Amino acid sequence: MKKINEICCIGAGYVGGPTMSVIASQCPEINVTVVDINQERIDAWNDADLNRLPIYEPGLKEIVAQSRGRNLFFSTEIDKAIDKAQMIFISVNTPTKTYGKGKGQAADLKYIELCARNIARVAKNDKIVVEKSTLPVRTAQAIKNILQNTGNEVSFEILSNPEFLAEGTAINDLLNADRVLIGGDETPSGQMAKEALSGVYEHWLPKEKILLTNVWSSELSKLVANAFLAQRVSSINSISALCEKTDANVQEVSKAIGFDSRIGPKFLQSSVGFGGSCFQKDILNLVYIARSYGLNEVANYWEQVILINDYQKQRFADNIVTSLYNTVSGKKIIFYGWAFKKDTNDTRESAAIYVADALLEEKAEIVVYDPKVSEKRIYADLDYLNTREPTENRRLLKVVKEPIEATKEAHAIAILTEWDEFKNYDWKCIFHSMLKPAFIFDGRRLLDTEKMNEIGFKYYKIGES
Ligand SMILES: NC(=O)c1ccc[n+]([C@@H]2O[C@H](COP(=O)([O-])OP(=O)(O)OC[C@H]3O[C@@H](n4cnc5c(N)ncnc54)[C@H](O)[C@@H]3O)[C@@H](O)[C@H]2O)c1
């Protein structure tokens, strides 16, 4: 087996940064260089103040502090890092295409292709190239074609090693992974490459948790894992709507079904809808792939998971309007939370964006507080939707750093992210500072119904009538 001691990772994002930090911390004899074209991001990774790392993840700054400058480096010198490395991880973004064929569904592979061409141009000796990004099935073949036509007699092994971490718990997920999936060619050199990568993970994970498969199964498994997880959320969310009509309680239903060992308790929490950069894009991609093979029934089946998620966000916004006597125009609505989930500063596809957009269309005046998301990010998210002029977004929506003060004379509070700190607020004091009746729309089922009713709130909790 080839011993690896020089790794390069292209892409210093939510996956590349934490994954490589953990590899460096667990494998002191391996030099890990994380490169990116984004100078600002790399500068933030190198910031002496660890509170300014570009990504917020519990436990990340401690791990970076351990290894940075020792065997973990962040740089924009991409060519130099590729040249030195024996193993190159590609961890760049693979967003949904916004143009051309497959627009709105297929994964945009332009960043992946640029990486492959960069590697092909620079490499002077044999390399193992690892797809860490989530990719459509059979992408490895495209990468291989690009790499094998370099003409400089270098041989490449392409592995698929999808990442299963969840933001907010990334470090724990990496250190205690349920499994690591490594797909590669079933040739002797492919097998050797798989074992070399397995050797990296074996520094801290038992060998039984490292699954070696063919490359296509590995690529497809990542899309399917996300589709199944998102499907559970959409399934319970569809039931939350029914609970609200029937006096059933979604929490009791999910507990009752989760006790069935065939179903299990995880990912059965009803909410305002899933967000994050991956679920929607990966399902859309699966839908696109199925349709491109003529499997329309399969495509339609998985598409429903997205449609229920859109419905849930819209339903939440509509309920706010209806409850506030069919108009929110000029009414002050406080948003607690903007991130797509707690313990991350990532806002990609966050439900908050879409709920805000729907309420801004109704001319609500929104005030947002999120402990980790910047004002710049919030406006960028809204502007990206292109629903109205950026000046209008800034006029109607304000971002604050003082969550309690903001509630003065507010008509309603909407909880969009399940940050723990919201639970411990002085809700009596908040009630007194709001206009009456004071509404809370709890999109995360975070607060105690009885307590909120006792204080005097008109309290709506998703999944309860
Ligand atoms: N975010 C997650 O929780 C998660 C989990 C599992 C898998 N994934 C997958 O991992 C991949 C990366 O996701 P992410 O959330 O880290 O994305 P991200 O946008 O946070 O990071 C990607 C980085 O790649 C850089 N980049 C793009 N093209 C480049 C190039 N040619 N050369 C150098 N750098 C380049 C970008 O500047 C950016 O900093 C995606 O395919 C995603 O689906 C993400």
XYZ file of C-alpha atoms and ligand atoms in Angstrom:
509
model
C 0.000 0.000 0.000
C 1.192 3.466 -0.901
C 1.924 5.524 2.234
C 0.467 8.964 1.955
C 2.244 11.944 3.467
C 1.265 14.854 1.203
C -2.389 15.699 0.712
C -3.884 18.651 -1.100
C -7.542 19.634 -0.966
C -9.022 21.958 -3.567
C -11.891 23.924 -1.992
C -11.726 25.424 1.510
C -15.468 25.444 2.193
C -17.832 23.788 4.660
C -16.528 20.357 3.661
C -12.880 20.941 2.687
C -12.050 23.036 5.760
C -13.390 20.790 8.539
C -12.521 17.487 6.800
C -8.924 18.433 6.210
C -8.563 19.914 9.698
C -9.623 16.574 11.146
C -7.300 14.592 8.851
C -4.377 16.855 9.832
C -5.167 16.553 13.530
C -5.444 12.749 13.363
C -2.507 12.130 11.030
C 0.457 14.178 12.281
C 2.828 12.665 9.688
C 0.679 13.846 6.755
C 1.025 17.407 5.470
C -2.357 18.730 4.439
C -2.658 21.837 2.275
C -6.116 23.265 1.632
C -6.265 25.582 -1.372
C -8.930 27.854 -2.761
C -9.283 30.539 -5.408
C -11.059 32.744 -2.883
C -8.340 34.849 -1.239
C -10.697 36.286 1.370
C -11.675 32.790 2.511
C -8.065 31.635 2.747
C -7.120 34.779 4.696
C -9.945 34.024 7.124
C -8.698 30.436 7.555
C -5.271 31.896 8.371
C -6.605 34.597 10.699
C -4.724 34.719 14.013
C -8.087 35.261 15.703
C -9.730 31.839 15.558
C -13.144 33.409 16.064
C -12.855 34.762 12.551
C -12.535 31.464 10.705
C -14.849 31.593 7.668
C -16.962 28.744 9.001
C -18.625 28.400 12.351
C -18.689 24.814 13.594
C -18.538 23.696 17.225
C -15.055 22.299 17.959
C -13.523 23.490 14.690
C -11.360 26.285 15.987
C -9.764 24.026 18.594
C -8.840 21.483 15.920
C -7.491 24.162 13.595
C -5.447 25.630 16.461
C -3.867 22.213 17.062
C -2.586 21.664 13.536
C -2.437 24.940 11.616
C 1.138 25.829 10.712
C 2.301 22.335 11.813
C 0.852 20.006 9.188
C -2.229 21.969 8.141
C -1.886 24.851 5.714
C -4.345 27.128 3.926
C -3.171 28.729 0.712
C -4.143 30.156 -2.668
C -1.067 28.600 -4.320
C -3.068 25.883 -6.004
C -0.513 24.696 -8.560
C 2.236 24.349 -5.984
C -0.005 22.276 -3.702
C -1.142 20.018 -6.575
C 2.430 19.457 -7.684
C 3.557 18.360 -4.213
C 0.594 16.156 -3.348
C 0.287 12.374 -3.733
C -3.416 12.560 -3.056
C -5.696 15.412 -4.165
C -9.190 15.867 -2.774
C -11.632 17.860 -4.895
C -14.024 19.569 -2.521
C -15.412 22.415 -4.575
C -19.039 23.442 -4.813
C -21.415 21.622 -7.179
C -24.500 23.853 -7.210
C -27.633 23.302 -9.254
C -27.232 24.623 -12.793
C -28.800 28.033 -13.323
C -28.500 28.020 -17.124
C -28.657 25.815 -20.203
C -29.472 22.110 -20.336
C -30.597 20.740 -16.979
C -31.154 24.271 -15.639
C -32.731 24.144 -12.165
C -31.966 20.437 -11.685
C -28.638 19.068 -12.889
C -25.432 19.684 -10.940
C -23.181 22.341 -12.391
C -19.858 20.600 -12.842
C -17.880 23.544 -14.170
C -15.864 23.938 -10.943
C -15.067 20.221 -10.924
C -13.936 20.329 -14.522
C -11.722 23.356 -13.843
C -10.077 21.434 -11.007
C -9.505 18.401 -13.219
C -7.938 20.555 -15.927
C -5.777 22.283 -13.350
C -4.535 18.941 -12.023
C -3.926 17.668 -15.567
C -1.876 20.771 -16.413
C 0.275 20.745 -13.286
C 0.829 17.078 -12.371
C 4.253 15.669 -13.153
C 3.947 12.404 -11.227
C 1.238 9.848 -10.411
C -1.643 11.081 -8.295
C -4.706 9.744 -6.555
C -7.603 12.121 -7.198
C -10.449 11.909 -4.696
C -13.938 13.207 -5.426
C -15.041 14.600 -2.081
C -17.708 16.836 -3.611
C -21.126 15.285 -4.173
C -21.309 14.363 -7.834
C -23.745 12.800 -10.245
C -23.173 9.137 -10.890
C -20.515 8.556 -13.567
C -18.685 11.857 -13.040
C -15.497 9.984 -12.219
C -15.394 8.877 -15.845
C -15.463 12.494 -17.037
C -12.666 13.427 -14.653
C -10.689 10.423 -15.807
C -11.097 11.412 -19.452
C -9.776 14.893 -18.779
C -6.860 13.647 -16.692
C -5.872 10.833 -19.022
C -5.564 13.114 -21.999
C -2.815 15.273 -20.570
C -0.143 13.660 -22.683
C 2.462 13.881 -19.913
C 2.609 10.187 -19.046
C 1.191 10.627 -15.563
C -1.189 8.015 -14.283
C -4.197 8.913 -12.161
C -6.494 6.875 -9.987
C -9.904 8.429 -9.392
C -11.701 7.628 -6.156
C -15.132 8.645 -4.984
C -15.193 9.450 -1.265
C -18.417 11.350 -0.578
C -18.737 13.263 2.652
C -21.570 12.509 5.059
C -20.926 15.168 7.703
C -23.792 17.389 8.770
C -23.116 21.044 9.409
C -23.418 21.973 13.061
C -22.020 18.578 14.104
C -19.305 18.272 11.460
C -16.355 17.651 13.757
C -18.103 14.954 15.743
C -19.458 13.403 12.525
C -15.942 13.271 11.092
C -14.310 11.896 14.223
C -17.044 9.322 14.825
C -18.251 8.661 11.298
C -20.953 5.979 10.944
C -19.059 4.877 7.858
C -16.607 6.079 5.250
C -17.351 5.215 1.668
C -14.556 4.786 -0.842
C -15.357 3.896 -4.423
C -12.729 3.128 -7.030
C -11.783 0.973 -9.977
C -11.726 -2.748 -9.368
C -8.274 -3.051 -10.941
C -5.087 -3.774 -8.918
C -4.074 -0.090 -9.064
C -7.606 1.000 -8.182
C -7.556 -1.350 -5.220
C -4.202 0.064 -4.087
C -5.537 3.609 -4.282
C -8.599 2.658 -2.230
C -6.371 1.100 0.386
C -4.140 4.171 0.486
C -7.135 6.377 1.244
C -8.502 3.839 3.683
C -5.114 4.031 5.449
C -5.681 7.734 6.074
C -9.040 7.130 7.765
C -7.730 4.132 9.676
C -5.697 6.564 11.789
C -8.873 7.102 13.806
C -11.657 4.870 12.477
C -11.969 1.073 12.705
C -11.484 -0.692 9.391
C -14.975 -2.245 9.509
C -16.465 1.211 9.108
C -14.637 1.823 5.847
C -16.668 0.507 2.948
C -14.899 -0.126 -0.352
C -17.186 -0.202 -3.407
C -17.088 0.408 -7.088
C -16.967 4.056 -8.044
C -20.532 4.305 -9.366
C -22.120 2.830 -6.243
C -20.208 5.307 -4.135
C -21.270 8.328 -6.201
C -24.890 7.215 -6.279
C -25.004 6.301 -2.572
C -24.340 9.882 -1.534
C -27.274 11.214 -3.578
C -29.485 8.426 -2.294
C -28.482 9.001 1.354
C -29.462 12.666 1.121
C -32.671 11.817 -0.717
C -33.686 9.339 2.025
C -32.873 11.799 4.819
C -34.800 14.616 3.164
C -37.659 12.239 2.447
C -38.057 11.557 6.176
C -38.269 15.280 6.876
C -40.825 15.835 4.124
C -42.803 12.808 5.281
C -43.138 14.060 8.847
C -43.757 17.623 7.621
C -46.620 16.426 5.450
C -48.072 14.777 8.563
C -47.599 18.010 10.561
C -50.143 19.687 8.274
C -52.592 16.868 8.924
C -51.979 17.064 12.695
C -52.879 20.737 12.704
C -56.276 19.886 11.189
C -57.041 16.850 13.319
C -55.855 17.734 16.851
C -53.183 15.070 16.645
C -49.777 16.236 17.842
C -46.899 15.685 15.441
C -44.439 15.186 18.295
C -46.523 12.353 19.682
C -46.929 10.836 16.225
C -43.228 10.963 15.487
C -42.379 9.469 18.863
C -44.912 6.711 18.349
C -43.629 5.759 14.923
C -39.960 6.316 15.828
C -40.197 3.691 18.569
C -40.687 1.143 15.801
C -37.168 -0.181 15.361
C -37.791 -0.544 11.626
C -38.415 3.209 11.420
C -36.148 4.607 14.164
C -36.334 7.981 15.909
C -33.903 10.138 13.921
C -34.843 12.787 11.376
C -38.498 12.746 12.369
C -38.585 16.272 13.761
C -41.175 18.411 12.041
C -40.105 21.949 11.142
C -40.624 24.839 8.782
C -38.741 22.806 6.169
C -35.254 21.526 5.485
C -32.571 23.797 4.111
C -28.841 23.616 3.542
C -26.819 23.489 0.408
C -27.224 19.773 -0.206
C -30.639 18.166 0.223
C -32.475 20.088 -2.458
C -29.641 20.151 -4.963
C -28.849 16.462 -4.542
C -32.469 15.376 -4.924
C -32.904 17.605 -7.966
C -29.842 15.983 -9.366
C -31.234 12.513 -8.695
C -34.486 13.564 -10.358
C -32.566 14.852 -13.354
C -30.512 11.698 -13.681
C -33.599 9.466 -13.399
C -35.427 11.516 -16.010
C -32.450 11.463 -18.346
C -32.635 7.648 -18.284
C -36.356 7.840 -19.088
C -37.370 6.825 -15.556
C -40.136 9.395 -15.184
C -41.987 7.616 -12.372
C -38.783 7.469 -10.330
C -38.103 11.147 -11.023
C -41.641 12.194 -10.060
C -41.485 10.168 -6.866
C -38.364 11.936 -5.566
C -39.466 15.339 -6.800
C -42.367 15.196 -4.329
C -39.859 15.449 -1.468
C -38.909 18.923 -2.718
C -42.496 19.937 -3.423
C -43.592 19.087 0.142
C -40.670 21.109 1.446
C -41.707 24.140 -0.621
C -45.276 23.643 0.582
C -44.177 23.602 4.221
C -42.323 26.922 3.931
C -45.218 28.549 2.098
C -47.720 27.131 4.594
C -45.756 28.650 7.470
C -45.678 32.088 5.811
C -49.383 31.892 4.846
C -50.310 30.986 8.402
C -48.539 34.095 9.704
C -50.525 36.286 7.331
C -53.847 34.595 8.108
C -53.281 34.691 11.867
C -52.387 38.382 11.787
C -55.882 39.111 10.482
C -55.007 38.613 6.828
C -52.566 41.477 6.582
C -48.979 41.936 7.654
C -48.464 45.168 5.757
C -46.460 47.543 7.949
C -46.433 45.022 10.806
C -43.195 44.341 12.633
C -42.313 40.657 12.588
C -39.185 39.465 14.378
C -37.260 36.569 12.883
C -35.285 34.580 15.418
C -32.723 32.751 13.319
C -31.646 32.891 9.700
C -29.165 29.974 9.445
C -30.640 26.790 7.969
C -30.069 25.003 11.284
C -28.450 25.701 14.637
C -24.677 25.719 15.224
C -23.758 26.831 11.720
C -23.429 30.181 9.974
C -24.464 28.567 6.670
C -27.674 30.004 5.232
C -27.827 28.282 1.860
C -31.437 27.298 1.057
C -32.487 28.255 4.581
C -36.256 28.223 5.070
C -35.940 31.704 6.631
C -35.051 33.204 3.249
C -38.218 31.956 1.597
C -40.502 32.773 4.511
C -39.038 36.298 4.624
C -39.480 36.687 0.880
C -43.142 35.661 1.068
C -43.813 38.095 3.938
C -41.936 40.938 2.264
C -44.229 40.463 -0.719
C -47.037 41.229 1.752
C -45.132 44.361 2.833
C -44.274 43.113 6.315
C -41.453 44.855 8.186
C -39.052 42.141 9.221
C -36.345 42.387 11.864
C -33.832 39.533 11.866
C -31.625 38.338 14.682
C -29.232 35.412 14.228
C -26.311 34.816 16.589
C -23.878 33.754 13.849
C -25.056 35.088 10.498
C -23.814 38.461 9.241
C -26.002 41.257 7.929
C -24.117 41.105 4.637
C -25.038 37.434 4.190
C -28.725 38.014 4.982
C -29.092 40.767 2.388
C -27.107 38.731 -0.142
C -29.516 35.801 0.343
C -32.538 37.996 -0.279
C -31.035 39.906 -3.181
C -30.131 36.603 -4.842
C -33.841 35.754 -5.174
C -34.287 38.866 -7.290
C -37.893 39.295 -6.128
C -37.514 43.056 -5.522
C -34.919 45.804 -5.645
C -32.025 45.479 -3.152
C -32.956 48.925 -1.772
C -36.443 47.626 -1.043
C -35.028 44.587 0.800
C -32.974 46.965 2.964
C -35.935 49.256 3.587
C -38.303 46.486 4.666
C -35.891 44.176 6.483
C -33.456 45.156 9.229
C -30.800 43.049 10.884
C -30.121 43.531 14.593
C -27.671 42.322 17.213
C -30.023 42.815 20.182
C -32.724 40.124 20.126
C -34.759 41.313 23.108
C -34.705 45.026 22.418
C -35.907 44.293 18.882
C -39.233 42.946 20.131
C -40.434 46.395 21.238
C -43.829 46.994 19.647
C -43.518 43.921 17.462
C -46.663 42.146 16.310
C -45.141 38.709 16.044
C -42.036 36.569 16.444
C -41.229 33.782 14.034
C -38.680 31.166 15.082
C -36.829 29.978 12.002
C -33.693 28.370 13.485
C -33.519 26.181 16.593
C -30.633 28.063 18.302
C -30.503 26.921 21.947
C -30.221 30.464 23.269
C -33.811 31.241 22.178
C -35.113 28.771 24.765
C -33.577 30.711 27.618
C -34.817 34.180 26.726
C -36.924 36.058 29.224
C -40.183 35.433 27.370
C -42.248 37.296 29.949
C -40.219 40.417 29.346
C -40.526 39.887 25.567
C -44.311 39.538 25.921
C -44.534 42.842 27.749
C -42.591 44.726 25.132
C -44.710 43.456 22.205
C -48.023 44.750 20.874
C -51.048 42.688 21.907
C -52.179 40.179 20.955
C -48.555 38.995 20.823
C -47.987 36.130 18.400
C -45.249 33.531 18.242
C -44.921 31.272 15.195
C -42.589 28.493 16.215
C -41.250 26.868 13.075
C -38.836 24.690 15.077
C -41.058 23.485 17.903
C -38.524 24.994 20.285
C -40.623 26.494 23.063
C -42.944 25.064 25.659
C -46.584 25.410 24.604
C -48.034 25.586 28.097
C -45.538 28.176 29.290
C -46.078 30.404 26.266
C -49.856 30.229 26.615
C -49.575 30.985 30.322
C -47.542 34.111 29.628
C -50.302 35.230 27.318
C -48.850 34.661 23.853
C -50.907 33.475 20.938
C -48.552 30.598 20.340
C -48.488 28.509 17.163
C -46.255 25.468 17.036
C -45.840 23.643 13.770
C -47.693 20.316 13.837
C -50.169 21.215 16.606
C -53.618 22.634 16.144
N -21.916 21.510 3.144
C -22.184 20.291 3.513
O -22.717 20.042 4.583
C -21.808 19.132 2.630
C -21.879 17.834 3.154
C -21.516 16.791 2.336
C -21.118 17.026 1.042
N -21.066 18.290 0.548
C -20.607 18.488 -0.824
O -19.273 18.969 -0.787
C -19.036 19.879 -1.861
C -18.517 21.198 -1.320
O -19.507 21.777 -0.500
P -19.212 22.999 0.465
O -20.425 23.177 1.302
O -17.893 22.772 1.144
O -19.063 24.185 -0.612
P -18.475 25.631 -0.375
O -19.106 26.507 -1.379
O -18.541 25.988 1.082
O -16.916 25.497 -0.727
C -16.408 25.265 -2.000
C -15.115 26.053 -2.158
O -14.510 25.675 -3.401
C -13.851 26.803 -3.932
N -13.584 26.589 -5.362
C -14.483 26.515 -6.391
N -13.851 26.277 -7.556
C -12.529 26.203 -7.284
C -11.379 25.955 -8.072
N -11.465 25.728 -9.387
N -10.172 25.959 -7.469
C -10.080 26.172 -6.134
N -11.146 26.385 -5.328
C -12.363 26.404 -5.887
C -14.807 27.932 -3.646
O -14.140 29.179 -3.694
C -15.314 27.568 -2.240
O -14.549 28.205 -1.217
C -20.357 19.987 -2.615
O -20.323 19.091 -3.688
C -21.363 19.537 -1.594
O -22.498 18.976 -2.204
C -21.397 19.357 1.333
